[in-house]
Amino acid sequence: MSIKKTSSPEDFEALWTVKEIAAHGKVCTKTIRRWLVELDVPTVRIGRQIRVRASHVTLLFKKKW
């Protein structure tokens, strides 16, 4: 069994919940979920929760995805 060691900053980037993104952008969580699908933003699932990398959140609001 091997362990992958990485030190890339991307591996340690903050993950935002849909609720946090909605509060930041002052929009409804349903809007955020729709944007994630429409703009095909990569997400991370932790259990049943959807998380988005912090760098992708800024791109989401610029809509330059």
mmCIF file as Biopython writes it, N, C-alpha, C and O atoms, coordinates in Angstrom:
data_model
#
loop_
_atom_site.group_PDB
_atom_site.id
_atom_site.type_symbol
_atom_site.label_atom_id
_atom_site.label_alt_id
_atom_site.label_comp_id
_atom_site.label_asym_id
_atom_site.label_entity_id
_atom_site.label_seq_id
_atom_site.pdbx_PDB_ins_code
_atom_site.Cartn_x
_atom_site.Cartn_y
_atom_site.Cartn_z
_atom_site.occupancy
_atom_site.B_iso_or_equiv
_atom_site.auth_seq_id
_atom_site.auth_asym_id
_atom_site.pdbx_PDB_model_num
ATOM 1   N N  . MET A ? 1  ? 0.844   -1.170 0.000   1.0 0.0 1  A 1 
ATOM 2   C CA . MET A ? 1  ? 0.000   0.000  0.000   1.0 0.0 1  A 1 
ATOM 3   C C  . MET A ? 1  ? 0.891   1.235  0.000   1.0 0.0 1  A 1 
ATOM 4   O O  . MET A ? 1  ? 1.765   1.366  0.857   1.0 0.0 1  A 1 
ATOM 5   N N  . SER A ? 2  ? 0.681   2.138  -0.947  1.0 0.0 2  A 1 
ATOM 6   C CA . SER A ? 2  ? 1.486   3.349  -1.009  1.0 0.0 2  A 1 
ATOM 7   C C  . SER A ? 2  ? 0.631   4.563  -0.638  1.0 0.0 2  A 1 
ATOM 8   O O  . SER A ? 2  ? -0.580  4.581  -0.858  1.0 0.0 2  A 1 
ATOM 9   N N  . ILE A ? 3  ? 1.278   5.551  -0.082  1.0 0.0 3  A 1 
ATOM 10  C CA . ILE A ? 3  ? 0.615   6.784  0.317   1.0 0.0 3  A 1 
ATOM 11  C C  . ILE A ? 3  ? 1.098   7.896  -0.596  1.0 0.0 3  A 1 
ATOM 12  O O  . ILE A ? 3  ? 2.299   8.114  -0.753  1.0 0.0 3  A 1 
ATOM 13  N N  . LYS A ? 4  ? 0.153   8.589  -1.191  1.0 0.0 4  A 1 
ATOM 14  C CA . LYS A ? 4  ? 0.488   9.683  -2.100  1.0 0.0 4  A 1 
ATOM 15  C C  . LYS A ? 4  ? 0.757   10.938 -1.281  1.0 0.0 4  A 1 
ATOM 16  O O  . LYS A ? 4  ? -0.103  11.386 -0.523  1.0 0.0 4  A 1 
ATOM 17  N N  . LYS A ? 5  ? 1.933   11.498 -1.431  1.0 0.0 5  A 1 
ATOM 18  C CA . LYS A ? 5  ? 2.287   12.727 -0.730  1.0 0.0 5  A 1 
ATOM 19  C C  . LYS A ? 5  ? 2.327   13.868 -1.734  1.0 0.0 5  A 1 
ATOM 20  O O  . LYS A ? 5  ? 3.037   13.809 -2.738  1.0 0.0 5  A 1 
ATOM 21  N N  . THR A ? 6  ? 1.557   14.901 -1.447  1.0 0.0 6  A 1 
ATOM 22  C CA . THR A ? 6  ? 1.559   16.070 -2.314  1.0 0.0 6  A 1 
ATOM 23  C C  . THR A ? 6  ? 1.681   17.312 -1.457  1.0 0.0 6  A 1 
ATOM 24  O O  . THR A ? 6  ? 1.266   17.318 -0.298  1.0 0.0 6  A 1 
ATOM 25  N N  . SER A ? 7  ? 2.230   18.328 -2.007  1.0 0.0 7  A 1 
ATOM 26  C CA . SER A ? 7  ? 2.327   19.597 -1.289  1.0 0.0 7  A 1 
ATOM 27  C C  . SER A ? 7  ? 1.785   20.734 -2.135  1.0 0.0 7  A 1 
ATOM 28  O O  . SER A ? 7  ? 2.142   21.896 -1.937  1.0 0.0 7  A 1 
ATOM 29  N N  . SER A ? 8  ? 0.931   20.395 -3.067  1.0 0.0 8  A 1 
ATOM 30  C CA . SER A ? 8  ? 0.327   21.385 -3.937  1.0 0.0 8  A 1 
ATOM 31  C C  . SER A ? 8  ? -0.656  22.243 -3.145  1.0 0.0 8  A 1 
ATOM 32  O O  . SER A ? 8  ? -1.449  21.701 -2.376  1.0 0.0 8  A 1 
ATOM 33  N N  . PRO A ? 9  ? -0.626  23.571 -3.311  1.0 0.0 9  A 1 
ATOM 34  C CA . PRO A ? 9  ? -1.570  24.438 -2.599  1.0 0.0 9  A 1 
ATOM 35  C C  . PRO A ? 9  ? -3.021  24.104 -2.917  1.0 0.0 9  A 1 
ATOM 36  O O  . PRO A ? 9  ? -3.904  24.307 -2.084  1.0 0.0 9  A 1 
ATOM 37  N N  . GLU A ? 10 ? -3.265  23.597 -4.110  1.0 0.0 10 A 1 
ATOM 38  C CA . GLU A ? 10 ? -4.623  23.251 -4.512  1.0 0.0 10 A 1 
ATOM 39  C C  . GLU A ? 10 ? -5.196  22.135 -3.627  1.0 0.0 10 A 1 
ATOM 40  O O  . GLU A ? 10 ? -6.403  22.086 -3.390  1.0 0.0 10 A 1 
ATOM 41  N N  . ASP A ? 11 ? -4.330  21.246 -3.145  1.0 0.0 11 A 1 
ATOM 42  C CA . ASP A ? 11 ? -4.774  20.146 -2.293  1.0 0.0 11 A 1 
ATOM 43  C C  . ASP A ? 11 ? -5.280  20.636 -0.944  1.0 0.0 11 A 1 
ATOM 44  O O  . ASP A ? 11 ? -6.053  19.941 -0.285  1.0 0.0 11 A 1 
ATOM 45  N N  . PHE A ? 12 ? -4.853  21.825 -0.524  1.0 0.0 12 A 1 
ATOM 46  C CA . PHE A ? 12 ? -5.210  22.341 0.788   1.0 0.0 12 A 1 
ATOM 47  C C  . PHE A ? 12 ? -6.110  23.566 0.711   1.0 0.0 12 A 1 
ATOM 48  O O  . PHE A ? 12 ? -6.245  24.305 1.686   1.0 0.0 12 A 1 
ATOM 49  N N  . GLU A ? 13 ? -6.713  23.777 -0.424  1.0 0.0 13 A 1 
ATOM 50  C CA . GLU A ? 13 ? -7.571  24.937 -0.633  1.0 0.0 13 A 1 
ATOM 51  C C  . GLU A ? 13 ? -8.868  24.775 0.155   1.0 0.0 13 A 1 
ATOM 52  O O  . GLU A ? 13 ? -9.380  23.666 0.306   1.0 0.0 13 A 1 
ATOM 53  N N  . ALA A ? 14 ? -9.392  25.892 0.655   1.0 0.0 14 A 1 
ATOM 54  C CA . ALA A ? 14 ? -10.635 25.876 1.424   1.0 0.0 14 A 1 
ATOM 55  C C  . ALA A ? 14 ? -11.797 25.418 0.547   1.0 0.0 14 A 1 
ATOM 56  O O  . ALA A ? 14 ? -11.848 25.714 -0.647  1.0 0.0 14 A 1 
ATOM 57  N N  . LEU A ? 15 ? -12.719 24.700 1.156   1.0 0.0 15 A 1 
ATOM 58  C CA . LEU A ? 15 ? -13.924 24.249 0.465   1.0 0.0 15 A 1 
ATOM 59  C C  . LEU A ? 15 ? -15.135 24.961 1.062   1.0 0.0 15 A 1 
ATOM 60  O O  . LEU A ? 15 ? -15.302 24.996 2.281   1.0 0.0 15 A 1 
ATOM 61  N N  . TRP A ? 16 ? -15.972 25.525 0.205   1.0 0.0 16 A 1 
ATOM 62  C CA . TRP A ? 16 ? -17.151 26.261 0.639   1.0 0.0 16 A 1 
ATOM 63  C C  . TRP A ? 16 ? -18.396 25.410 0.461   1.0 0.0 16 A 1 
ATOM 64  O O  . TRP A ? 16 ? -18.499 24.654 -0.505  1.0 0.0 16 A 1 
ATOM 65  N N  . THR A ? 17 ? -19.338 25.524 1.381   1.0 0.0 17 A 1 
ATOM 66  C CA . THR A ? 17 ? -20.628 24.856 1.234   1.0 0.0 17 A 1 
ATOM 67  C C  . THR A ? 17 ? -21.529 25.723 0.355   1.0 0.0 17 A 1 
ATOM 68  O O  . THR A ? 17 ? -21.255 26.904 0.140   1.0 0.0 17 A 1 
ATOM 69  N N  . VAL A ? 18 ? -22.588 25.131 -0.140  1.0 0.0 18 A 1 
ATOM 70  C CA . VAL A ? 18 ? -23.551 25.880 -0.961  1.0 0.0 18 A 1 
ATOM 71  C C  . VAL A ? 18 ? -24.153 27.017 -0.139  1.0 0.0 18 A 1 
ATOM 72  O O  . VAL A ? 18 ? -24.375 28.112 -0.656  1.0 0.0 18 A 1 
ATOM 73  N N  . LYS A ? 19 ? -24.414 26.757 1.131   1.0 0.0 19 A 1 
ATOM 74  C CA . LYS A ? 19 ? -24.995 27.775 2.008   1.0 0.0 19 A 1 
ATOM 75  C C  . LYS A ? 19 ? -24.039 28.950 2.206   1.0 0.0 19 A 1 
ATOM 76  O O  . LYS A ? 19 ? -24.474 30.101 2.216   1.0 0.0 19 A 1 
ATOM 77  N N  . GLU A ? 20 ? -22.750 28.676 2.361   1.0 0.0 20 A 1 
ATOM 78  C CA . GLU A ? 20 ? -21.753 29.735 2.515   1.0 0.0 20 A 1 
ATOM 79  C C  . GLU A ? 20 ? -21.630 30.577 1.248   1.0 0.0 20 A 1 
ATOM 80  O O  . GLU A ? 20 ? -21.497 31.799 1.313   1.0 0.0 20 A 1 
ATOM 81  N N  . ILE A ? 21 ? -21.676 29.914 0.103   1.0 0.0 21 A 1 
ATOM 82  C CA . ILE A ? 21 ? -21.580 30.628 -1.179  1.0 0.0 21 A 1 
ATOM 83  C C  . ILE A ? 21 ? -22.795 31.529 -1.361  1.0 0.0 21 A 1 
ATOM 84  O O  . ILE A ? 21 ? -22.668 32.677 -1.788  1.0 0.0 21 A 1 
ATOM 85  N N  . ALA A ? 22 ? -23.964 31.009 -1.036  1.0 0.0 22 A 1 
ATOM 86  C CA . ALA A ? 22 ? -25.196 31.789 -1.176  1.0 0.0 22 A 1 
ATOM 87  C C  . ALA A ? 22 ? -25.176 33.015 -0.262  1.0 0.0 22 A 1 
ATOM 88  O O  . ALA A ? 22 ? -25.591 34.099 -0.672  1.0 0.0 22 A 1 
ATOM 89  N N  . ALA A ? 23 ? -24.701 32.852 0.957   1.0 0.0 23 A 1 
ATOM 90  C CA . ALA A ? 23 ? -24.624 33.979 1.892   1.0 0.0 23 A 1 
ATOM 91  C C  . ALA A ? 23 ? -23.624 35.020 1.386   1.0 0.0 23 A 1 
ATOM 92  O O  . ALA A ? 23 ? -23.870 36.221 1.494   1.0 0.0 23 A 1 
ATOM 93  N N  . HIS A ? 24 ? -22.515 34.570 0.843   1.0 0.0 24 A 1 
ATOM 94  C CA . HIS A ? 24 ? -21.487 35.471 0.311   1.0 0.0 24 A 1 
ATOM 95  C C  . HIS A ? 24 ? -22.028 36.291 -0.862  1.0 0.0 24 A 1 
ATOM 96  O O  . HIS A ? 24 ? -21.759 37.487 -0.969  1.0 0.0 24 A 1 
ATOM 97  N N  . GLY A ? 25 ? -22.786 35.642 -1.733  1.0 0.0 25 A 1 
ATOM 98  C CA . GLY A ? 25 ? -23.315 36.317 -2.918  1.0 0.0 25 A 1 
ATOM 99  C C  . GLY A ? 25 ? -24.681 36.923 -2.729  1.0 0.0 25 A 1 
ATOM 100 O O  . GLY A ? 25 ? -25.217 37.552 -3.642  1.0 0.0 25 A 1 
ATOM 101 N N  . LYS A ? 26 ? -25.264 36.739 -1.531  1.0 0.0 26 A 1 
ATOM 102 C CA . LYS A ? 26 ? -26.593 37.259 -1.205  1.0 0.0 26 A 1 
ATOM 103 C C  . LYS A ? 26 ? -27.651 36.770 -2.195  1.0 0.0 26 A 1 
ATOM 104 O O  . LYS A ? 26 ? -28.490 37.532 -2.673  1.0 0.0 26 A 1 
ATOM 105 N N  . VAL A ? 27 ? -27.577 35.465 -2.482  1.0 0.0 27 A 1 
ATOM 106 C CA . VAL A ? 27 ? -28.574 34.823 -3.341  1.0 0.0 27 A 1 
ATOM 107 C C  . VAL A ? 27 ? -29.067 33.560 -2.635  1.0 0.0 27 A 1 
ATOM 108 O O  . VAL A ? 27 ? -28.524 33.158 -1.606  1.0 0.0 27 A 1 
ATOM 109 N N  . CYS A ? 28 ? -30.076 32.959 -3.191  1.0 0.0 28 A 1 
ATOM 110 C CA . CYS A ? 28 ? -30.673 31.749 -2.639  1.0 0.0 28 A 1 
ATOM 111 C C  . CYS A ? 28 ? -29.788 30.529 -2.931  1.0 0.0 28 A 1 
ATOM 112 O O  . CYS A ? 28 ? -29.087 30.500 -3.942  1.0 0.0 28 A 1 
ATOM 113 N N  . THR A ? 29 ? -29.821 29.537 -2.058  1.0 0.0 29 A 1 
ATOM 114 C CA . THR A ? 29 ? -29.045 28.313 -2.263  1.0 0.0 29 A 1 
ATOM 115 C C  . THR A ? 29 ? -29.482 27.600 -3.537  1.0 0.0 29 A 1 
ATOM 116 O O  . THR A ? 29 ? -28.670 26.958 -4.204  1.0 0.0 29 A 1 
ATOM 117 N N  . LYS A ? 30 ? -30.750 27.710 -3.869  1.0 0.0 30 A 1 
ATOM 118 C CA . LYS A ? 30 ? -31.246 27.086 -5.096  1.0 0.0 30 A 1 
ATOM 119 C C  . LYS A ? 30 ? -30.586 27.703 -6.334  1.0 0.0 30 A 1 
ATOM 120 O O  . LYS A ? 30 ? -30.304 27.001 -7.305  1.0 0.0 30 A 1 
ATOM 121 N N  . THR A ? 31 ? -30.345 29.007 -6.296  1.0 0.0 31 A 1 
ATOM 122 C CA . THR A ? 31 ? -29.665 29.697 -7.383  1.0 0.0 31 A 1 
ATOM 123 C C  . THR A ? 31 ? -28.239 29.180 -7.535  1.0 0.0 31 A 1 
ATOM 124 O O  . THR A ? 31 ? -27.771 28.942 -8.649  1.0 0.0 31 A 1 
ATOM 125 N N  . ILE A ? 32 ? -27.556 29.010 -6.411  1.0 0.0 32 A 1 
ATOM 126 C CA . ILE A ? 32 ? -26.186 28.508 -6.443  1.0 0.0 32 A 1 
ATOM 127 C C  . ILE A ? 32 ? -26.153 27.107 -7.038  1.0 0.0 32 A 1 
ATOM 128 O O  . ILE A ? 32 ? -25.311 26.812 -7.886  1.0 0.0 32 A 1 
ATOM 129 N N  . ARG A ? 33 ? -27.060 26.248 -6.601  1.0 0.0 33 A 1 
ATOM 130 C CA . ARG A ? 33 ? -27.098 24.880 -7.136  1.0 0.0 33 A 1 
ATOM 131 C C  . ARG A ? 33 ? -27.357 24.888 -8.647  1.0 0.0 33 A 1 
ATOM 132 O O  . ARG A ? 33 ? -26.770 24.095 -9.383  1.0 0.0 33 A 1 
ATOM 133 N N  . ARG A ? 34 ? -28.231 25.780 -9.102  1.0 0.0 34 A 1 
ATOM 134 C CA . ARG A ? 34 ? -28.518 25.889 -10.532 1.0 0.0 34 A 1 
ATOM 135 C C  . ARG A ? 34 ? -27.280 26.351 -11.296 1.0 0.0 34 A 1 
ATOM 136 O O  . ARG A ? 34 ? -26.966 25.802 -12.352 1.0 0.0 34 A 1 
ATOM 137 N N  . TRP A ? 35 ? -26.567 27.365 -10.768 1.0 0.0 35 A 1 
ATOM 138 C CA . TRP A ? 35 ? -25.348 27.855 -11.409 1.0 0.0 35 A 1 
ATOM 139 C C  . TRP A ? 35 ? -24.289 26.766 -11.479 1.0 0.0 35 A 1 
ATOM 140 O O  . TRP A ? 35 ? -23.597 26.640 -12.489 1.0 0.0 35 A 1 
ATOM 141 N N  . LEU A ? 36 ? -24.153 25.977 -10.418 1.0 0.0 36 A 1 
ATOM 142 C CA . LEU A ? 36 ? -23.157 24.906 -10.408 1.0 0.0 36 A 1 
ATOM 143 C C  . LEU A ? 36 ? -23.404 23.919 -11.547 1.0 0.0 36 A 1 
ATOM 144 O O  . LEU A ? 36 ? -22.460 23.438 -12.175 1.0 0.0 36 A 1 
ATOM 145 N N  . VAL A ? 37 ? -24.657 23.626 -11.806 1.0 0.0 37 A 1 
ATOM 146 C CA . VAL A ? 37 ? -25.010 22.697 -12.883 1.0 0.0 37 A 1 
ATOM 147 C C  . VAL A ? 37 ? -24.849 23.363 -14.244 1.0 0.0 37 A 1 
ATOM 148 O O  . VAL A ? 37 ? -24.233 22.797 -15.147 1.0 0.0 37 A 1 
ATOM 149 N N  . GLU A ? 38 ? -25.409 24.578 -14.392 1.0 0.0 38 A 1 
ATOM 150 C CA . GLU A ? 38 ? -25.369 25.273 -15.685 1.0 0.0 38 A 1 
ATOM 151 C C  . GLU A ? 38 ? -23.947 25.578 -16.135 1.0 0.0 38 A 1 
ATOM 152 O O  . GLU A ? 38 ? -23.630 25.445 -17.317 1.0 0.0 38 A 1 
ATOM 153 N N  . LEU A ? 39 ? -23.085 25.987 -15.201 1.0 0.0 39 A 1 
ATOM 154 C CA . LEU A ? 39 ? -21.714 26.373 -15.548 1.0 0.0 39 A 1 
ATOM 155 C C  . LEU A ? 39 ? -20.746 25.202 -15.442 1.0 0.0 39 A 1 
ATOM 156 O O  . LEU A ? 39 ? -19.553 25.353 -15.706 1.0 0.0 39 A 1 
ATOM 157 N N  . ASP A ? 40 ? -21.255 24.041 -15.057 1.0 0.0 40 A 1 
ATOM 158 C CA . ASP A ? 40 ? -20.461 22.816 -14.944 1.0 0.0 40 A 1 
ATOM 159 C C  . ASP A ? 40 ? -19.216 23.025 -14.064 1.0 0.0 40 A 1 
ATOM 160 O O  . ASP A ? 40 ? -18.097 22.689 -14.453 1.0 0.0 40 A 1 
ATOM 161 N N  . VAL A ? 41 ? -19.444 23.584 -12.881 1.0 0.0 41 A 1 
ATOM 162 C CA . VAL A ? 41 ? -18.364 23.853 -11.927 1.0 0.0 41 A 1 
ATOM 163 C C  . VAL A ? 41 ? -17.994 22.543 -11.221 1.0 0.0 41 A 1 
ATOM 164 O O  . VAL A ? 41 ? -18.882 21.835 -10.748 1.0 0.0 41 A 1 
ATOM 165 N N  . PRO A ? 42 ? -16.713 22.213 -11.142 1.0 0.0 42 A 1 
ATOM 166 C CA . PRO A ? 42 ? -16.311 20.998 -10.429 1.0 0.0 42 A 1 
ATOM 167 C C  . PRO A ? 42 ? -16.620 21.124 -8.936  1.0 0.0 42 A 1 
ATOM 168 O O  . PRO A ? 42 ? -16.336 22.151 -8.320  1.0 0.0 42 A 1 
ATOM 169 N N  . THR A ? 43 ? -17.188 20.098 -8.378  1.0 0.0 43 A 1 
ATOM 170 C CA . THR A ? 43 ? -17.546 20.089 -6.964  1.0 0.0 43 A 1 
ATOM 171 C C  . THR A ? 43 ? -16.926 18.887 -6.272  1.0 0.0 43 A 1 
ATOM 172 O O  . THR A ? 43 ? -16.489 17.931 -6.913  1.0 0.0 43 A 1 
ATOM 173 N N  . VAL A ? 44 ? -16.900 18.959 -4.950  1.0 0.0 44 A 1 
ATOM 174 C CA . VAL A ? 44 ? -16.410 17.861 -4.128  1.0 0.0 44 A 1 
ATOM 175 C C  . VAL A ? 44 ? -17.559 17.434 -3.233  1.0 0.0 44 A 1 
ATOM 176 O O  . VAL A ? 44 ? -18.178 18.266 -2.568  1.0 0.0 44 A 1 
ATOM 177 N N  . ARG A ? 45 ? -17.842 16.150 -3.215  1.0 0.0 45 A 1 
ATOM 178 C CA . ARG A ? 45 ? -18.910 15.646 -2.349  1.0 0.0 45 A 1 
ATOM 179 C C  . ARG A ? 45 ? -18.289 15.053 -1.092  1.0 0.0 45 A 1 
ATOM 180 O O  . ARG A ? 45 ? -17.393 14.212 -1.156  1.0 0.0 45 A 1 
ATOM 181 N N  . ILE A ? 46 ? -18.781 15.507 0.041   1.0 0.0 46 A 1 
ATOM 182 C CA . ILE A ? 46 ? -18.379 14.959 1.327   1.0 0.0 46 A 1 
ATOM 183 C C  . ILE A ? 46 ? -19.670 14.450 1.961   1.0 0.0 46 A 1 
ATOM 184 O O  . ILE A ? 46 ? -20.463 15.219 2.503   1.0 0.0 46 A 1 
ATOM 185 N N  . GLY A ? 47 ? -19.857 13.149 1.879   1.0 0.0 47 A 1 
ATOM 186 C CA . GLY A ? 47 ? -21.135 12.589 2.304   1.0 0.0 47 A 1 
ATOM 187 C C  . GLY A ? 47 ? -22.216 13.074 1.364   1.0 0.0 47 A 1 
ATOM 188 O O  . GLY A ? 47 ? -22.134 12.868 0.154   1.0 0.0 47 A 1 
ATOM 189 N N  . ARG A ? 48 ? -23.229 13.719 1.918   1.0 0.0 48 A 1 
ATOM 190 C CA . ARG A ? 48 ? -24.308 14.267 1.097   1.0 0.0 48 A 1 
ATOM 191 C C  . ARG A ? 48 ? -24.120 15.752 0.805   1.0 0.0 48 A 1 
ATOM 192 O O  . ARG A ? 48 ? -24.926 16.354 0.096   1.0 0.0 48 A 1 
ATOM 193 N N  . GLN A ? 49 ? -23.067 16.338 1.346   1.0 0.0 49 A 1 
ATOM 194 C CA . GLN A ? 49 ? -22.825 17.759 1.133   1.0 0.0 49 A 1 
ATOM 195 C C  . GLN A ? 49 ? -22.021 18.011 -0.131  1.0 0.0 49 A 1 
ATOM 196 O O  . GLN A ? 49 ? -21.167 17.213 -0.518  1.0 0.0 49 A 1 
ATOM 197 N N  . ILE A ? 50 ? -22.312 19.131 -0.759  1.0 0.0 50 A 1 
ATOM 198 C CA . ILE A ? 50 ? -21.572 19.556 -1.942  1.0 0.0 50 A 1 
ATOM 199 C C  . ILE A ? 50 ? -20.663 20.696 -1.512  1.0 0.0 50 A 1 
ATOM 200 O O  . ILE A ? 50 ? -21.113 21.647 -0.873  1.0 0.0 50 A 1 
ATOM 201 N N  . ARG A ? 51 ? -19.394 20.603 -1.858  1.0 0.0 51 A 1 
ATOM 202 C CA . ARG A ? 51 ? -18.424 21.656 -1.535  1.0 0.0 51 A 1 
ATOM 203 C C  . ARG A ? 51 ? -17.782 22.143 -2.820  1.0 0.0 51 A 1 
ATOM 204 O O  . ARG A ? 51 ? -17.648 21.396 -3.790  1.0 0.0 51 A 1 
ATOM 205 N N  . VAL A ? 52 ? -17.383 23.419 -2.810  1.0 0.0 52 A 1 
ATOM 206 C CA . VAL A ? 52 ? -16.761 24.042 -3.977  1.0 0.0 52 A 1 
ATOM 207 C C  . VAL A ? 52 ? -15.451 24.689 -3.525  1.0 0.0 52 A 1 
ATOM 208 O O  . VAL A ? 52 ? -15.404 25.333 -2.477  1.0 0.0 52 A 1 
ATOM 209 N N  . ARG A ? 53 ? -14.400 24.520 -4.310  1.0 0.0 53 A 1 
ATOM 210 C CA . ARG A ? 53 ? -13.110 25.142 -3.979  1.0 0.0 53 A 1 
ATOM 211 C C  . ARG A ? 53 ? -13.254 26.660 -3.979  1.0 0.0 53 A 1 
ATOM 212 O O  . ARG A ? 53 ? -14.018 27.223 -4.763  1.0 0.0 53 A 1 
ATOM 213 N N  . ALA A ? 54 ? -12.513 27.312 -3.091  1.0 0.0 54 A 1 
ATOM 214 C CA . ALA A ? 54 ? -12.587 28.770 -2.946  1.0 0.0 54 A 1 
ATOM 215 C C  . ALA A ? 54 ? -12.269 29.490 -4.260  1.0 0.0 54 A 1 
ATOM 216 O O  . ALA A ? 54 ? -12.903 30.494 -4.584  1.0 0.0 54 A 1 
ATOM 217 N N  . SER A ? 55 ? -11.302 28.989 -5.007  1.0 0.0 55 A 1 
ATOM 218 C CA . SER A ? 55 ? -10.949 29.638 -6.279  1.0 0.0 55 A 1 
ATOM 219 C C  . SER A ? 55 ? -12.084 29.527 -7.297  1.0 0.0 55 A 1 
ATOM 220 O O  . SER A ? 55 ? -12.239 30.403 -8.148  1.0 0.0 55 A 1 
ATOM 221 N N  . HIS A ? 56 ? -12.864 28.476 -7.219  1.0 0.0 56 A 1 
ATOM 222 C CA . HIS A ? 56 ? -13.987 28.312 -8.137  1.0 0.0 56 A 1 
ATOM 223 C C  . HIS A ? 56 ? -15.152 29.220 -7.752  1.0 0.0 56 A 1 
ATOM 224 O O  . HIS A ? 56 ? -15.952 29.598 -8.608  1.0 0.0 56 A 1 
ATOM 225 N N  . VAL A ? 57 ? -15.253 29.570 -6.475  1.0 0.0 57 A 1 
ATOM 226 C CA . VAL A ? 57 ? -16.323 30.465 -6.026  1.0 0.0 57 A 1 
ATOM 227 C C  . VAL A ? 57 ? -16.155 31.837 -6.662  1.0 0.0 57 A 1 
ATOM 228 O O  . VAL A ? 57 ? -17.133 32.434 -7.111  1.0 0.0 57 A 1 
ATOM 229 N N  . THR A ? 58 ? -14.929 32.343 -6.706  1.0 0.0 58 A 1 
ATOM 230 C CA . THR A ? 58 ? -14.705 33.657 -7.322  1.0 0.0 58 A 1 
ATOM 231 C C  . THR A ? 58 ? -15.035 33.619 -8.811  1.0 0.0 58 A 1 
ATOM 232 O O  . THR A ? 58 ? -15.607 34.567 -9.349  1.0 0.0 58 A 1 
ATOM 233 N N  . LEU A ? 59 ? -14.678 32.534 -9.467  1.0 0.0 59 A 1 
ATOM 234 C CA . LEU A ? 59 ? -15.003 32.404 -10.893 1.0 0.0 59 A 1 
ATOM 235 C C  . LEU A ? 59 ? -16.504 32.272 -11.108 1.0 0.0 59 A 1 
ATOM 236 O O  . LEU A ? 59 ? -17.040 32.743 -12.111 1.0 0.0 59 A 1 
ATOM 237 N N  . LEU A ? 60 ? -17.175 31.629 -10.164 1.0 0.0 60 A 1 
ATOM 238 C CA . LEU A ? 60 ? -18.623 31.435 -10.263 1.0 0.0 60 A 1 
ATOM 239 C C  . LEU A ? 60 ? -19.335 32.786 -10.287 1.0 0.0 60 A 1 
ATOM 240 O O  . LEU A ? 60 ? -20.260 32.987 -11.074 1.0 0.0 60 A 1 
ATOM 241 N N  . PHE A ? 61 ? -18.908 33.710 -9.427  1.0 0.0 61 A 1 
ATOM 242 C CA . PHE A ? 61 ? -19.567 35.008 -9.365  1.0 0.0 61 A 1 
ATOM 243 C C  . PHE A ? 61 ? -19.148 35.932 -10.507 1.0 0.0 61 A 1 
ATOM 244 O O  . PHE A ? 61 ? -19.879 36.859 -10.854 1.0 0.0 61 A 1 
ATOM 245 N N  . LYS A ? 62 ? -17.999 35.687 -11.080 1.0 0.0 62 A 1 
ATOM 246 C CA . LYS A ? 62 ? -17.593 36.440 -12.267 1.0 0.0 62 A 1 
ATOM 247 C C  . LYS A ? 62 ? -18.260 35.867 -13.507 1.0 0.0 62 A 1 
ATOM 248 O O  . LYS A ? 62 ? -18.299 36.507 -14.558 1.0 0.0 62 A 1 
ATOM 249 N N  . LYS A ? 63 ? -18.785 34.655 -13.374 1.0 0.0 63 A 1 
ATOM 250 C CA . LYS A ? 63 ? -19.440 33.911 -14.453 1.0 0.0 63 A 1 
ATOM 251 C C  . LYS A ? 63 ? -18.533 33.756 -15.672 1.0 0.0 63 A 1 
ATOM 252 O O  . LYS A ? 63 ? -18.984 33.807 -16.816 1.0 0.0 63 A 1 
ATOM 253 N N  . LYS A ? 64 ? -17.249 33.566 -15.396 1.0 0.0 64 A 1 
ATOM 254 C CA . LYS A ? 64 ? -16.292 33.329 -16.474 1.0 0.0 64 A 1 
ATOM 255 C C  . LYS A ? 64 ? -15.877 31.868 -16.468 1.0 0.0 64 A 1 
ATOM 256 O O  . LYS A ? 64 ? -14.786 31.525 -16.923 1.0 0.0 64 A 1 
ATOM 257 N N  . TRP A ? 65 ? -16.719 31.037 -15.969 1.0 0.0 65 A 1 
ATOM 258 C CA . TRP A ? 65 ? -16.369 29.627 -15.858 1.0 0.0 65 A 1 
ATOM 259 C C  . TRP A ? 65 ? -16.241 28.990 -17.200 1.0 0.0 65 A 1 
ATOM 260 O O  . TRP A ? 65 ? -15.949 27.797 -17.292 1.0 0.0 65 A 1 
#
